[in-house]
Coordinates of C-alpha atoms and ligand atoms in Angstrom, one line a residue:
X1 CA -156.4 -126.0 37.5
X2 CA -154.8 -123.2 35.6
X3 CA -157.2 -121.2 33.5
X4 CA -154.5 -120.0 30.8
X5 CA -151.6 -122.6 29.4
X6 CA -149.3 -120.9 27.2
X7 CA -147.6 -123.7 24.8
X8 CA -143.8 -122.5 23.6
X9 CA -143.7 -125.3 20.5
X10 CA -145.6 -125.7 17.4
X11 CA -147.0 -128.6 14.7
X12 CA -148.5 -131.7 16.2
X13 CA -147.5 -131.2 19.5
X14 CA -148.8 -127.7 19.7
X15 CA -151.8 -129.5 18.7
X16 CA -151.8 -132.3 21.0
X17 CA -151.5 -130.0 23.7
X18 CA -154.3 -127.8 23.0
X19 CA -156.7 -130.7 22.6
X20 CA -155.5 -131.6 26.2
X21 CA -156.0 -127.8 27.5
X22 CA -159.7 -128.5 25.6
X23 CA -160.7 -131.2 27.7
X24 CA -159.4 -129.8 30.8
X25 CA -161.5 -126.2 30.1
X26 CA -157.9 -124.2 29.9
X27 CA -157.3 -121.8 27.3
X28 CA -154.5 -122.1 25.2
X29 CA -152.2 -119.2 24.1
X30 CA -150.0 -120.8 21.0
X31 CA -146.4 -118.5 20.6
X32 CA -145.3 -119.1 16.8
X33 CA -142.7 -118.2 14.5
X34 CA -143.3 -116.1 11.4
X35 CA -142.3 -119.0 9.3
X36 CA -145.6 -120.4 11.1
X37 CA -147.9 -117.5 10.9
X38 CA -151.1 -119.6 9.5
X39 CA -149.9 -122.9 10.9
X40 CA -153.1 -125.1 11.3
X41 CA -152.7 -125.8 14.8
X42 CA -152.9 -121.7 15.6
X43 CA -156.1 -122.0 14.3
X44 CA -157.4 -124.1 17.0
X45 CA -155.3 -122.0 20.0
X46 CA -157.7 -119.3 21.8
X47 CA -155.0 -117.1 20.9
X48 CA -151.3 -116.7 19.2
X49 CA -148.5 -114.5 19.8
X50 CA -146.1 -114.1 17.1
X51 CA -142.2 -114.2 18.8
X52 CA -139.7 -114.0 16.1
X53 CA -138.1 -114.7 12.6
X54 CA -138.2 -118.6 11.2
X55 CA -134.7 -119.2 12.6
X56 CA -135.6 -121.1 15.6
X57 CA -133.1 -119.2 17.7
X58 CA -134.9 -116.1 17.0
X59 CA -138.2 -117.8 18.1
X60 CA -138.6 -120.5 19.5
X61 CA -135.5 -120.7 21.6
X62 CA -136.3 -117.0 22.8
X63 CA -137.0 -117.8 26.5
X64 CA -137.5 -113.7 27.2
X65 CA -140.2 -113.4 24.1
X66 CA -141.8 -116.4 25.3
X67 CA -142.1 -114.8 29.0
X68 CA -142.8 -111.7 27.2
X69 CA -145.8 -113.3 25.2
X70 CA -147.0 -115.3 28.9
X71 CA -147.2 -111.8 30.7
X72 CA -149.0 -110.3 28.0
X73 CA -152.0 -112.5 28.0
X74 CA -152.2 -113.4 31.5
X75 CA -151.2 -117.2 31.1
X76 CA -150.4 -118.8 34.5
X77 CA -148.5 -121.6 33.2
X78 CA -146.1 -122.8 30.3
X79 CA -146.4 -126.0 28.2
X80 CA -142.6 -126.4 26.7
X81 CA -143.6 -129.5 24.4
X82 CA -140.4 -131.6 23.9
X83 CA -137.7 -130.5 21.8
X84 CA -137.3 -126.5 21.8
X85 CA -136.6 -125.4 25.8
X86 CA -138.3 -128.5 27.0
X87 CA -135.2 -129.8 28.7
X88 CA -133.2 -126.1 29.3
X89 CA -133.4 -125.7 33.3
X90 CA -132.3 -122.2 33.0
X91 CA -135.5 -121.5 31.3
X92 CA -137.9 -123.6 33.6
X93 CA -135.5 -121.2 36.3
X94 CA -137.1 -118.1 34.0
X95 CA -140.3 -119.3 34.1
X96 CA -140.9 -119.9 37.6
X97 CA -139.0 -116.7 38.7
X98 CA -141.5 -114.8 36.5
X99 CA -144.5 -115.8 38.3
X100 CA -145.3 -118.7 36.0
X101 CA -145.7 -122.7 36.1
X102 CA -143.6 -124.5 34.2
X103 CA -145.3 -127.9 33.0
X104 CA -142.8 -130.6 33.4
X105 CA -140.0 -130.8 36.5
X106 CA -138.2 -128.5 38.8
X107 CA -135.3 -127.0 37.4
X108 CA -133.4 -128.7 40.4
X109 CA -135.3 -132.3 39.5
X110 CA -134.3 -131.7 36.1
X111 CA -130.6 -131.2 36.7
X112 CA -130.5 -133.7 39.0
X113 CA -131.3 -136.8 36.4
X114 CA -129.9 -134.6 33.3
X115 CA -126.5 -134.7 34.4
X116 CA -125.5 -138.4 33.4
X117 CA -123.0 -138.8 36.3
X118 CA -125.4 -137.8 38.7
X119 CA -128.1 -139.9 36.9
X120 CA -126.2 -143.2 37.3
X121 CA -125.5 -142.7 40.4
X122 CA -129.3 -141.7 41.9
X123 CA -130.2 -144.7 39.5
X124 CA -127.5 -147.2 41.8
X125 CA -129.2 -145.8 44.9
X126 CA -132.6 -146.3 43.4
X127 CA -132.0 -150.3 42.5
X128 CA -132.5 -149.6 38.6
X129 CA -130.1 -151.6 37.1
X130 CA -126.8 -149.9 35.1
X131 CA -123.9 -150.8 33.6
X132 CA -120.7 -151.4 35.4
X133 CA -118.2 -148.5 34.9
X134 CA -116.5 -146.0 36.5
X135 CA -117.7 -144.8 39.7
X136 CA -118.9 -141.6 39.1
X137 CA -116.4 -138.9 36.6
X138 CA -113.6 -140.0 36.0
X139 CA -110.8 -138.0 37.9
X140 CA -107.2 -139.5 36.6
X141 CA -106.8 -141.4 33.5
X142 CA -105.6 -144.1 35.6
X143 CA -108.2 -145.2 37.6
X144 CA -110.6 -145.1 34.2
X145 CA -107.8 -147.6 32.7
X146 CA -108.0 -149.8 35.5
X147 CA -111.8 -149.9 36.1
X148 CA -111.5 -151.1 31.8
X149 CA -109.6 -153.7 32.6
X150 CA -111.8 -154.5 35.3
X151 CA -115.1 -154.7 33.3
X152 CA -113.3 -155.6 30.0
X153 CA -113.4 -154.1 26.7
X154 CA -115.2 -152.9 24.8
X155 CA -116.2 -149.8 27.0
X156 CA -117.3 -146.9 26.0
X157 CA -116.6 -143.0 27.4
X158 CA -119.3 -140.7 27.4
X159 CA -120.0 -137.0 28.5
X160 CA -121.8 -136.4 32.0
X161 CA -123.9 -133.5 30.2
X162 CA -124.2 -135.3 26.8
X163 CA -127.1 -137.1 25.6
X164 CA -128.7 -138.7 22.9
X165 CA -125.5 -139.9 21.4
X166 CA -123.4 -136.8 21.2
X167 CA -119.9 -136.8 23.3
X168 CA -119.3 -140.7 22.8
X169 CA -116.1 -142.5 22.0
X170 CA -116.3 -146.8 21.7
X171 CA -112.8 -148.0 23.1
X172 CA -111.4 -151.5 22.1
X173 CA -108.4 -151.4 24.0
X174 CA -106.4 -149.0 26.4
X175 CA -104.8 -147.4 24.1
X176 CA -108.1 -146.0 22.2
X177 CA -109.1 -145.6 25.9
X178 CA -106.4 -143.1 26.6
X179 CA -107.2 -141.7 23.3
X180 CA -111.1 -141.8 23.9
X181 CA -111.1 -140.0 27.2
X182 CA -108.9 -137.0 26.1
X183 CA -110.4 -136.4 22.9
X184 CA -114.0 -136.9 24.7
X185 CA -113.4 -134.4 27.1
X186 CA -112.3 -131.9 24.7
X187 CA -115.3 -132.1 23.0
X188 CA -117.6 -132.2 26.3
X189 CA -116.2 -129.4 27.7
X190 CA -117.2 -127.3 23.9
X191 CA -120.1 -128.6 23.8
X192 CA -121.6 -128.9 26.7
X193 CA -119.7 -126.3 29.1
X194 CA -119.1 -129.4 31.2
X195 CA -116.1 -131.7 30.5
X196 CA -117.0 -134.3 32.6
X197 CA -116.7 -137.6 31.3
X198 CA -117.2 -141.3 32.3
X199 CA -116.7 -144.9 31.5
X200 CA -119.3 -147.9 31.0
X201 CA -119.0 -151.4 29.4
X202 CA -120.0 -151.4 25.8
X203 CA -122.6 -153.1 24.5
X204 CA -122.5 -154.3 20.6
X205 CA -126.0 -156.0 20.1
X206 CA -128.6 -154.5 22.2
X207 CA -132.8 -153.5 22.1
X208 CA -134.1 -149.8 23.0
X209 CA -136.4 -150.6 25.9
X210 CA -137.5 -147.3 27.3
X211 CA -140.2 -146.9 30.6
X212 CA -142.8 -144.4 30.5
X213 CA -143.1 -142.6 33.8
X214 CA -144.9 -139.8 35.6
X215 CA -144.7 -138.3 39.3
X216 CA -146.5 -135.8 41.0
X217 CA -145.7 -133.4 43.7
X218 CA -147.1 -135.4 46.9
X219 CA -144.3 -138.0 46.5
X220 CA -146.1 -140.6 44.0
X221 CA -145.1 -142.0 40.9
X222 CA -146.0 -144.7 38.7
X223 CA -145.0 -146.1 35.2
X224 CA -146.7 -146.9 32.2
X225 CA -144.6 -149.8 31.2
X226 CA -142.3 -149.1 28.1
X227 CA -141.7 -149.1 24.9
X228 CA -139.2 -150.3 21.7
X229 CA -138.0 -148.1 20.1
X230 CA -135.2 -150.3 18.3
X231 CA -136.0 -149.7 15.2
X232 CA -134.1 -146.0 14.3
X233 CA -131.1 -144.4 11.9
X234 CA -128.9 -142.4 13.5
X235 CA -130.6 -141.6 16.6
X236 CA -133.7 -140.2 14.7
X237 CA -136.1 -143.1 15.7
X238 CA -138.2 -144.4 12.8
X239 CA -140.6 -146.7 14.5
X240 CA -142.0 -147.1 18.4
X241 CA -143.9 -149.9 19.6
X242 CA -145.3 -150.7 23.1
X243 CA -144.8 -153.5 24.6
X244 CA -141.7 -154.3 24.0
X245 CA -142.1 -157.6 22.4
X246 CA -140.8 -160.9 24.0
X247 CA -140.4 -159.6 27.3
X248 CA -140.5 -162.0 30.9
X249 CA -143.3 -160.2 32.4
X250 CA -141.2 -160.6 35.8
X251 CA -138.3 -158.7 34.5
X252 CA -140.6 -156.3 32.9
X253 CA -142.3 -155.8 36.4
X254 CA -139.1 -155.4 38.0
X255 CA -137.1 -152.9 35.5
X256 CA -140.2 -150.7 35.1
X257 CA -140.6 -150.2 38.9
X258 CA -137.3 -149.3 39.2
X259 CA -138.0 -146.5 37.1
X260 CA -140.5 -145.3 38.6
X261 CA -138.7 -145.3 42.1
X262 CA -135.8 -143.5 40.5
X263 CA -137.8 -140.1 39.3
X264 CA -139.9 -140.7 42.7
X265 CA -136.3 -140.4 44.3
X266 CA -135.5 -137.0 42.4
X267 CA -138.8 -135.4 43.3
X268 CA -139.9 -135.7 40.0
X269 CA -143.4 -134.2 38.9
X270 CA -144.5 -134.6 35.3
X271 CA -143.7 -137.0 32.3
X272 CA -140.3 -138.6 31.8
X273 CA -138.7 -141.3 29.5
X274 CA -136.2 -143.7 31.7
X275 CA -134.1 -145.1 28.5
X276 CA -132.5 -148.9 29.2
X277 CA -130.6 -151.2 26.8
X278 CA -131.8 -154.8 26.6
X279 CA -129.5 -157.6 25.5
X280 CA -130.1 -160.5 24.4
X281 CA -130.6 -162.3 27.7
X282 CA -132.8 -159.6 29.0
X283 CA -130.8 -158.0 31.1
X284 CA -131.4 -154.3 31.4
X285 CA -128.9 -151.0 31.7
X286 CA -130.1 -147.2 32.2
X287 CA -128.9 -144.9 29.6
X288 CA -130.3 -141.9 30.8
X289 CA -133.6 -140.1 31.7
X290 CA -135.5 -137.7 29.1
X291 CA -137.3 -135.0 31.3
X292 CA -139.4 -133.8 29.1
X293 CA -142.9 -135.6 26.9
X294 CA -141.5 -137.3 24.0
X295 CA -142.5 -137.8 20.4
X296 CA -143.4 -141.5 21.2
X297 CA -146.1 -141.3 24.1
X298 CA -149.1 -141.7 21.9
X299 CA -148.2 -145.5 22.0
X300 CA -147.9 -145.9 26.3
X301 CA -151.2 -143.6 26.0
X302 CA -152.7 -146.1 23.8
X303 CA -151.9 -149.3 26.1
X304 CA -152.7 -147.9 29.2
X305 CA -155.9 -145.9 28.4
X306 CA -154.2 -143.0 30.1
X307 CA -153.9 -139.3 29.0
X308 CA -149.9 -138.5 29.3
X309 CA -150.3 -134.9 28.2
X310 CA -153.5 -134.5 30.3
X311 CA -152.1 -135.6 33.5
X312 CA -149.3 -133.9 32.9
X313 CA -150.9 -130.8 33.0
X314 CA -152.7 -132.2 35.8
X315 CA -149.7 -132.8 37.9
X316 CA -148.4 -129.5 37.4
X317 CA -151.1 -127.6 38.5
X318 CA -150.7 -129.4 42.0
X319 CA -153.4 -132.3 41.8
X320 CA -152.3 -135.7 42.9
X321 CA -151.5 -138.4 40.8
X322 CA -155.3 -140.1 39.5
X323 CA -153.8 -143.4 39.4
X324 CA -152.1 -146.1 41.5
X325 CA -149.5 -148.8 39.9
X326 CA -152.0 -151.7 40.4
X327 CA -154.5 -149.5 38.1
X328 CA -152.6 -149.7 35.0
X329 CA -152.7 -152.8 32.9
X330 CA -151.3 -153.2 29.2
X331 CA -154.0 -153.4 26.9
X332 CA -153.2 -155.0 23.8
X333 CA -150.4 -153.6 21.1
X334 CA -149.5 -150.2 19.1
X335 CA -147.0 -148.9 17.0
X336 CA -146.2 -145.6 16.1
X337 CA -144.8 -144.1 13.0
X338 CA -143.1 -141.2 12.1
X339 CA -144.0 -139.3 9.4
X340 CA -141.3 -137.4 8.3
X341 CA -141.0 -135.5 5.3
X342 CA -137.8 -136.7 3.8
X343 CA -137.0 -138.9 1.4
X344 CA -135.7 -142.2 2.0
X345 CA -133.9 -142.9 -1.5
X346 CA -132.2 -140.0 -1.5
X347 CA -130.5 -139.7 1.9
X348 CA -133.0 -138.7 3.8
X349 CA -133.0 -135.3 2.1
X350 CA -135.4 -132.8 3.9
X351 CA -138.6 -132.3 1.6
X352 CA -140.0 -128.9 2.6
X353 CA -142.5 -127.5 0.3
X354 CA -146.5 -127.9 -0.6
X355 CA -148.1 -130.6 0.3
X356 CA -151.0 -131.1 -2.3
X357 CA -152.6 -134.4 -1.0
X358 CA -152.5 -135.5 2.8
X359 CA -155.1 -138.2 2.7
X360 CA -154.5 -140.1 6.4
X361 CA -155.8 -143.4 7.2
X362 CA -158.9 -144.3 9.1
X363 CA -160.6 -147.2 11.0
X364 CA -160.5 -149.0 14.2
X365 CA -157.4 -148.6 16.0
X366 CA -156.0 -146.0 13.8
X367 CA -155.1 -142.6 15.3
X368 CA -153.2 -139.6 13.5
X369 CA -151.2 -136.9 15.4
X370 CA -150.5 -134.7 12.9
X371 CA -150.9 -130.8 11.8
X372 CA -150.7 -131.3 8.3
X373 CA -153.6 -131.0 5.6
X374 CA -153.6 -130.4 1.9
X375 CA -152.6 -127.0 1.0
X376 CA -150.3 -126.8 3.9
X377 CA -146.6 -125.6 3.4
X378 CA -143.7 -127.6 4.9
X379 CA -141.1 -124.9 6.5
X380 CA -137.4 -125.5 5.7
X381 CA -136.6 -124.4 9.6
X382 CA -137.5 -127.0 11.5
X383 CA -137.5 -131.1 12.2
X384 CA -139.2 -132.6 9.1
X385 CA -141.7 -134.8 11.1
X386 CA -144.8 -133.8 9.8
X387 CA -147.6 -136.3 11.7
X388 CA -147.4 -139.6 13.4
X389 CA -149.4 -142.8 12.9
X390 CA -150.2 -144.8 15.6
X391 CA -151.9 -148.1 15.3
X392 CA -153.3 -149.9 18.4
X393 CA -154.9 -153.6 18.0
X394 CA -155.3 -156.6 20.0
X395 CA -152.2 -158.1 19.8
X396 CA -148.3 -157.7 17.5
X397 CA -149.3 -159.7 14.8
X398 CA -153.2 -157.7 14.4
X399 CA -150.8 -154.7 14.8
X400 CA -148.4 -155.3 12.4
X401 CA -151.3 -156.0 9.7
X402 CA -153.3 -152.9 10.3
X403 CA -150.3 -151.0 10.1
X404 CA -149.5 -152.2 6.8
X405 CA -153.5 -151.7 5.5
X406 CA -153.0 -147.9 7.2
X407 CA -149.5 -147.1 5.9
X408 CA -151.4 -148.3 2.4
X409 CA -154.8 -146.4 2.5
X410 CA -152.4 -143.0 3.1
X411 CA -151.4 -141.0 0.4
X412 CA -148.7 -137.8 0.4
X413 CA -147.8 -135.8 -2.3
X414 CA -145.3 -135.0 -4.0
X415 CA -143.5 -134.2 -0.8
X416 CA -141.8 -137.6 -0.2
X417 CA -142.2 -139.1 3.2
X418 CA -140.7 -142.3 5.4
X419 CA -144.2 -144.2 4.6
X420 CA -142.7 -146.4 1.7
X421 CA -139.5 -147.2 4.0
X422 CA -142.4 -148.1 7.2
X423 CA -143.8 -150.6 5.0
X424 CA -140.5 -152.6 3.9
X425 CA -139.2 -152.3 7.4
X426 CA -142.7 -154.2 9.0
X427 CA -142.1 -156.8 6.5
X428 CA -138.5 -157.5 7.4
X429 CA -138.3 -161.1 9.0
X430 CA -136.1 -159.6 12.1
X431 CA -138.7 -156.9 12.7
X432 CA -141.8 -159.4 12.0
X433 CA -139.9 -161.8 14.9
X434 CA -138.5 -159.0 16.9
X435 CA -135.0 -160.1 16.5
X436 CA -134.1 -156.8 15.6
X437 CA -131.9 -154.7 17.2
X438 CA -130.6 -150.7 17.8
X439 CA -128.6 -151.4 14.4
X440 CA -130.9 -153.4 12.3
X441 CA -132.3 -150.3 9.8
X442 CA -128.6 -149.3 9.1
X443 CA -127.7 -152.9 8.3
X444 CA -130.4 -152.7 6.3
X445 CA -130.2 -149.5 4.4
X446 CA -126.6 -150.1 3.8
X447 CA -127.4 -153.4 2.4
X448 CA -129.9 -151.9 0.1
Ligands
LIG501 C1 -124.6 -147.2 24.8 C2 -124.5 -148.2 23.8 C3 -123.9 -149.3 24.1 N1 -123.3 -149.5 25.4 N2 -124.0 -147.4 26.0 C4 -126.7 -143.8 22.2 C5 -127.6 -142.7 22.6 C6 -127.4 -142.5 24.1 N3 -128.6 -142.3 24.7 C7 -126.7 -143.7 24.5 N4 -126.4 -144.5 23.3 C8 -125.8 -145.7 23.4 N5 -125.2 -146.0 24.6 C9 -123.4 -148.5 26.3 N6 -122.8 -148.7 27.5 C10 -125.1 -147.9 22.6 C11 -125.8 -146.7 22.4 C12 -126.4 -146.5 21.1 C13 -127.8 -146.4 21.0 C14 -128.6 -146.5 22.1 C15 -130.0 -146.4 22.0 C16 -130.6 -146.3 20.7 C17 -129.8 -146.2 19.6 C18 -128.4 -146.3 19.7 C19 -127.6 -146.3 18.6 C20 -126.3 -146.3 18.7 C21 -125.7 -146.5 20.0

């Protein structure tokens, strides 16, 4: 086990990960920002090294401070969090040429199932299902207008290194194809140094179904089943909730091994995300693979009983993987919400500032990943979540009902948070019966 972890992130995550470096008996070593000089998490880090401005591309993004800051006290291995460098390969390159382990995959693993193409194409090999498209990039304009017509419209053209929804064009016939691919490429090869793009059938009415996994480096891996996460605005996801509800436990089964073979196929060690869409017949298509721990994996922790950030950590430092597939079993329900400090009626408008009350729920079932007490200062520099609720009970409808008593017992002020929105959206009928879908909040908002 490492004796030093040195965590390049901050807020709850920081935090999260120091409590796991706790239980293991590792010191943590917490880089900040000066925006986040007397950030509550740094309180709880065995030490903290300042790297930087509040500008997160003076700080946080600063891959030689951060190496700078590992040699200086004698860490022996970097936690990137997600967001940040967490998915940058050149820096996990940096890190390991430096003498350091980086916590999460190999830079090569890492490329491997970041580059979309690439991704589809390990995924075909691996028996996880995807959606019928072009084989691979597409070369000539041609052969993407026949493989259209082949599959049908709607398709949709997407960027090999895009991700997350950036670099997409929806085409309805050839002609916005021909359109679609040019203008796509253009703006692939800007953004992304990498103008590779590629064409899939579209999908209108779909569910967020994504699979937990985590490998090790002796060839094992093994998922945690998956989660919803449906229920989001513009690619910022709002709620998460594991299981997915109304699920055939066969297909389940079956799409969530899949996964699991896939990252075992890349020599993947570490937590990743495999993302699917579900439609309406439960059919399932890989999106892509998030390399990295996400926001959301409080909710697979609380289901499976296992420690993601822990074994993790674990991994990394060479130990095998402590559990086989048959040892995990879904236990129950949670949800998770995010807490961000924005406010709903006005746009979403960022809400930096004081915040004078932070009174969090309590109770069975009820845990809070957050950084934030009274008194504490919200920084205009970075994403506005500012804690995460996560509700576990027996079953959905138990869920559903202690969320709503937790989302009532908590109290923020003034600062104005997503809380109020949380509550309307778990009494929505479509939500309630999980007929909801990837679109259902904007419907909803727009409706008013
Ligand atoms: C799609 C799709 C429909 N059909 N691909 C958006 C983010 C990126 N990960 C992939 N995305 C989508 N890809 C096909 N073939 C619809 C989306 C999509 C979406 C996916 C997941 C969660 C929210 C979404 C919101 C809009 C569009």
């Amino acid at each position: 086990m490492f004796k030093r972890i040195l965590i390049a992130n901050r807020g709850e995550i920081a935090l999260r990960i120091i409590r796991a470096c706790r239980e293991l008996g590792v010191e943590s070593v917490c880089v900040h920002s000066q925006a986040d000089a007397g950030g509550t998490w740094l309180e709880q880090a065995d030490r903290t090294v300042c790297i930087g401005p509040g500008p997160s591309k003076d700080s946080y993004l600063r891959i030689d401070r951060i190496i700078a800051a590992a040699e200086l006290t004698h860490a022996d291995a970097i936690h990137p969090g997600y967001g940040f460098l967490s998915e940058n390969s050149h820096f996990a390159v940096v890190v390991r040429d430096s003498g350091f382990t980086f916590i999460g995959p190999s830079p090569e693993a890492m490329n491997l199932l970041g580059d979309k193409v690439n991704c589809k194409r390990m995924a075909k090999q691996s028996g996880t299902p995807i959606f019928p498209g072009t084989d691979g990039g597409i070369e000539d304009l041609e052969e993407a207008v026949k493989v259209a017509a082949e599959i049908g419209y709607p398709v949709i053209v997407k960027a090999a290194g895009g991700g997350g929804g950036r670099g997409m064009r929806i085409a309805r016939d050839e002609a916005e194809l021909r359109a679609g691919v040019d203008s796509a490429r253009q703006e692939a090869a800007a953004a992304f140094g990498n103008p590779m793009v590629y064409v899939e059938k579209y999908l209108e009415q779909a569910r967020h179904f994504e699979v937990q996994v985590i490998g090790d480096n002796h060839g094992n891996s093994i998922h945690l089943y998956e989660r919803d996460c449906s229920s989001q605005r513009r690619h910022q996801k709002l709620i998460e909730e594991a299981p997915a509800p109304g699920v055939d436990p066969a297909k389940r089964d079956r799409v969530c091994a899949s996964a699991a073979a896939l990252i075992r196929n890349a020599k993947y060690c570490g937590a990743a995300t495999c993302e699917f869409l579900m439609d309406k017949d439960q059919n399932f298509y890989m999106l892509e693979v998030n390399t990295r721990v996400q926001v959301e994996h409080p909710i697979s922790e609380a289901i499976t009983g296992v420690d993601i950030v822990q074994t993790g950590i674990r991994v990394a430092a060479g130990e095998k993987l402590p559990y086989r597939q048959e040892d995990i079993r879904i236990n129950g329900h949670a949800i998770e919400f995010r807490i961000n400090a924005e406010d709903p009626d006005r746009n979403f408008m960022p809400q930096a500032g004081l915040v004078e009350t932070w009174a969090p729920p309590g109770g069975p079932g009820i845990r809070m990943d957050s950084h934030v007490r009274a008194g504490y200062r919200v920084p205009p520099n970075y994403d506005s979540m500012v804690g995460k609720l996560i509700v576990h009970a027996p079953d959905r409808a138990t869920c559903i009902q202690r969320s709503l008593g937790a989302l009532k017992e908590f109290k923020v002020g003034p600062i104005k948070t997503t809380i109020p929105l949380h509550m309307r959206l778990l009494r929505e009928p479509q939500f309630v019966n999980a007929t909801h879908d990837i679109k259902y909040v904007e419907r909803l908002l727009a409706a008013k």
